[in-house]
Amino acid sequence: MNFKPIRPKKIATQIAEQIRTSILAGEFTPGEKLPPERELAEMFGVSRPSVREALNSLSAAGLVESYQGGGTVVKSLVESSSGSPLSELIKVERERALDVIEVRKCMEGWTAYYAAQRALPEDLRKLAAVIDGMERNLDGMQPSEDLDANFHIIIAKATHNIVWLHLMQSIFDAMKEFQQGVWRAVYLTGDDQRTLFDHHRTIYEAIRDRDPEGARNRMLTHLDFAEARSSAYLRQETA
């Protein structure tokens, strides 16, 4: 019988494994910064060179990217090494954004469905906080575009399926500029903003009440509305 000798793992390897596990568990979302090296060293009770070596190995694996003076950022698992071709396509051919919304209907109907089944109390607290923020903005007629995007990402995170989360984050990153245009040019009336708020509130309530079918149907209603407004925005741009 050939046994192999047991060798202790390097400190950097153990650090990298823990960070990798956190990323793949969705504890860090794409684009989110990891704590600074100094803080990580304190958390792990190790030296900064060990942390740096761990981060370098995660970078080589494509999980994070480090920037000089800008920290270390979690990368999307579906991100292209050459950037975001989808984002560039939408900039050049704006009508492709409607294709993306069609895809969002398929994806987000199911993220809402699974979130209603799997959301943890912390997920529900985050969704409730977004709804509260949107309601405050509605009272002051302030835009909620950032809260809107965050709401959808939290739902994807609440599925506790890392693939859903990274796919959703990539799509929202690609659509960011287009969606800002829609918010600023089309959602101008109080009625529109009230409708958007009501959509998000009812989606949240279905997830909170563990109603998967209700959450899915309400999400599709919301995205039908977004599709109609996006089409209006495109017509306005080309008029």
mmCIF file of C-alpha atoms in Angstrom, residues 74-177:
data_model
loop_
_atom_site.group_PDB
_atom_site.id
_atom_site.type_symbol
_atom_site.label_atom_id
_atom_site.label_comp_id
_atom_site.label_asym_id
_atom_site.label_seq_id
_atom_site.Cartn_x
_atom_site.Cartn_y
_atom_site.Cartn_z
ATOM 1 C CA VAL A 74 -14.300 40.603 -7.365
ATOM 2 C CA LYS A 75 -14.695 39.725 -11.042
ATOM 3 C CA SER A 76 -17.754 38.300 -12.713
ATOM 4 C CA LEU A 77 -17.516 34.592 -13.410
ATOM 5 C CA VAL A 78 -18.995 35.260 -16.852
ATOM 6 C CA GLU A 79 -16.996 38.373 -17.668
ATOM 7 C CA SER A 80 -14.941 38.522 -20.831
ATOM 8 C CA SER A 81 -11.240 39.150 -20.399
ATOM 9 C CA SER A 82 -11.546 41.850 -23.056
ATOM 10 C CA GLY A 83 -14.251 43.774 -21.215
ATOM 11 C CA SER A 84 -17.978 43.763 -21.904
ATOM 12 C CA PRO A 85 -18.815 43.134 -25.578
ATOM 13 C CA LEU A 86 -22.515 43.190 -24.689
ATOM 14 C CA SER A 87 -22.212 46.707 -23.291
ATOM 15 C CA GLU A 88 -20.422 47.867 -26.427
ATOM 16 C CA LEU A 89 -23.079 46.220 -28.616
ATOM 17 C CA ILE A 90 -25.863 48.089 -26.798
ATOM 18 C CA LYS A 91 -24.012 51.377 -27.233
ATOM 19 C CA VAL A 92 -23.677 50.828 -30.966
ATOM 20 C CA GLU A 93 -27.053 49.165 -31.578
ATOM 21 C CA ARG A 94 -29.405 50.579 -28.961
ATOM 22 C CA GLU A 95 -32.322 48.377 -29.996
ATOM 23 C CA ARG A 96 -30.333 45.371 -28.736
ATOM 24 C CA ALA A 97 -31.290 46.541 -25.251
ATOM 25 C CA LEU A 98 -34.784 45.212 -25.975
ATOM 26 C CA ASP A 99 -33.233 41.813 -26.683
ATOM 27 C CA VAL A 100 -31.573 41.995 -23.273
ATOM 28 C CA ILE A 101 -34.889 42.825 -21.597
ATOM 29 C CA GLU A 102 -36.400 39.772 -23.282
ATOM 30 C CA VAL A 103 -33.617 37.687 -21.748
ATOM 31 C CA ARG A 104 -34.160 39.404 -18.402
ATOM 32 C CA LYS A 105 -37.787 38.248 -18.439
ATOM 33 C CA CYS A 106 -36.634 34.645 -18.660
ATOM 34 C CA MET A 107 -33.947 35.047 -16.024
ATOM 35 C CA GLU A 108 -35.625 37.331 -13.524
ATOM 36 C CA GLY A 109 -38.948 35.541 -13.553
ATOM 37 C CA TRP A 110 -37.029 32.572 -12.186
ATOM 38 C CA THR A 111 -34.736 34.502 -9.829
ATOM 39 C CA ALA A 112 -37.864 35.955 -8.210
ATOM 40 C CA TYR A 113 -39.381 32.461 -8.077
ATOM 41 C CA TYR A 114 -36.342 30.915 -6.369
ATOM 42 C CA ALA A 115 -35.822 33.904 -4.090
ATOM 43 C CA ALA A 116 -39.363 33.395 -2.768
ATOM 44 C CA GLN A 117 -38.365 29.838 -1.887
ATOM 45 C CA ARG A 118 -34.872 30.465 -0.541
ATOM 46 C CA ALA A 119 -34.520 34.032 0.751
ATOM 47 C CA LEU A 120 -33.019 34.251 4.225
ATOM 48 C CA PRO A 121 -34.075 36.846 6.821
ATOM 49 C CA GLU A 122 -31.043 38.986 5.911
ATOM 50 C CA ASP A 123 -32.066 38.949 2.231
ATOM 51 C CA LEU A 124 -35.563 40.085 3.153
ATOM 52 C CA ARG A 125 -34.176 42.870 5.344
ATOM 53 C CA LYS A 126 -32.082 44.147 2.421
ATOM 54 C CA LEU A 127 -35.059 44.078 0.067
ATOM 55 C CA ALA A 128 -37.213 45.880 2.630
ATOM 56 C CA ALA A 129 -34.530 48.560 3.033
ATOM 57 C CA VAL A 130 -34.536 49.156 -0.734
ATOM 58 C CA ILE A 131 -38.329 49.459 -0.756
ATOM 59 C CA ASP A 132 -38.151 51.969 2.124
ATOM 60 C CA GLY A 133 -35.563 53.985 0.214
ATOM 61 C CA MET A 134 -37.644 53.969 -2.954
ATOM 62 C CA GLU A 135 -40.689 55.142 -1.004
ATOM 63 C CA ARG A 136 -38.732 58.047 0.495
ATOM 64 C CA ASN A 137 -37.519 59.021 -2.978
ATOM 65 C CA LEU A 138 -41.068 58.793 -4.291
ATOM 66 C CA ASP A 139 -42.287 61.204 -1.620
ATOM 67 C CA GLY A 140 -39.614 63.688 -2.705
ATOM 68 C CA MET A 141 -39.948 62.892 -6.430
ATOM 69 C CA GLN A 142 -36.299 61.802 -6.517
ATOM 70 C CA PRO A 143 -35.042 59.120 -8.949
ATOM 71 C CA SER A 144 -34.388 55.615 -7.623
ATOM 72 C CA GLU A 145 -32.378 54.156 -10.499
ATOM 73 C CA ASP A 146 -29.553 52.872 -8.275
ATOM 74 C CA LEU A 147 -31.996 51.388 -5.776
ATOM 75 C CA ASP A 148 -33.910 49.801 -8.657
ATOM 76 C CA ALA A 149 -30.790 48.016 -9.961
ATOM 77 C CA ASN A 150 -29.771 46.991 -6.443
ATOM 78 C CA PHE A 151 -33.220 45.492 -5.822
ATOM 79 C CA HIS A 152 -32.854 43.111 -8.763
ATOM 80 C CA ILE A 153 -29.315 42.127 -7.757
ATOM 81 C CA ILE A 154 -30.424 41.380 -4.185
ATOM 82 C CA ILE A 155 -33.152 39.116 -5.562
ATOM 83 C CA ALA A 156 -30.572 37.239 -7.629
ATOM 84 C CA LYS A 157 -28.389 36.952 -4.540
ATOM 85 C CA ALA A 158 -31.371 35.676 -2.529
ATOM 86 C CA THR A 159 -31.576 32.627 -4.808
ATOM 87 C CA HIS A 160 -28.270 31.526 -3.239
ATOM 88 C CA ASN A 161 -27.204 30.362 -6.670
ATOM 89 C CA ILE A 162 -23.896 32.002 -7.583
ATOM 90 C CA VAL A 163 -24.498 31.567 -11.329
ATOM 91 C CA TRP A 164 -27.750 33.555 -11.220
ATOM 92 C CA LEU A 165 -25.992 36.317 -9.297
ATOM 93 C CA HIS A 166 -23.046 36.660 -11.672
ATOM 94 C CA LEU A 167 -25.205 36.458 -14.791
ATOM 95 C CA MET A 168 -27.520 39.157 -13.442
ATOM 96 C CA GLN A 169 -24.655 41.428 -12.412
ATOM 97 C CA SER A 170 -23.079 41.131 -15.867
ATOM 98 C CA ILE A 171 -26.348 42.017 -17.594
ATOM 99 C CA PHE A 172 -26.978 44.990 -15.313
ATOM 100 C CA ASP A 173 -23.448 46.271 -15.846
ATOM 101 C CA ALA A 174 -23.952 46.041 -19.614
ATOM 102 C CA MET A 175 -27.336 47.788 -19.424
ATOM 103 C CA LYS A 176 -26.338 50.488 -16.929
ATOM 104 C CA GLU A 177 -25.923 53.397 -19.342
#
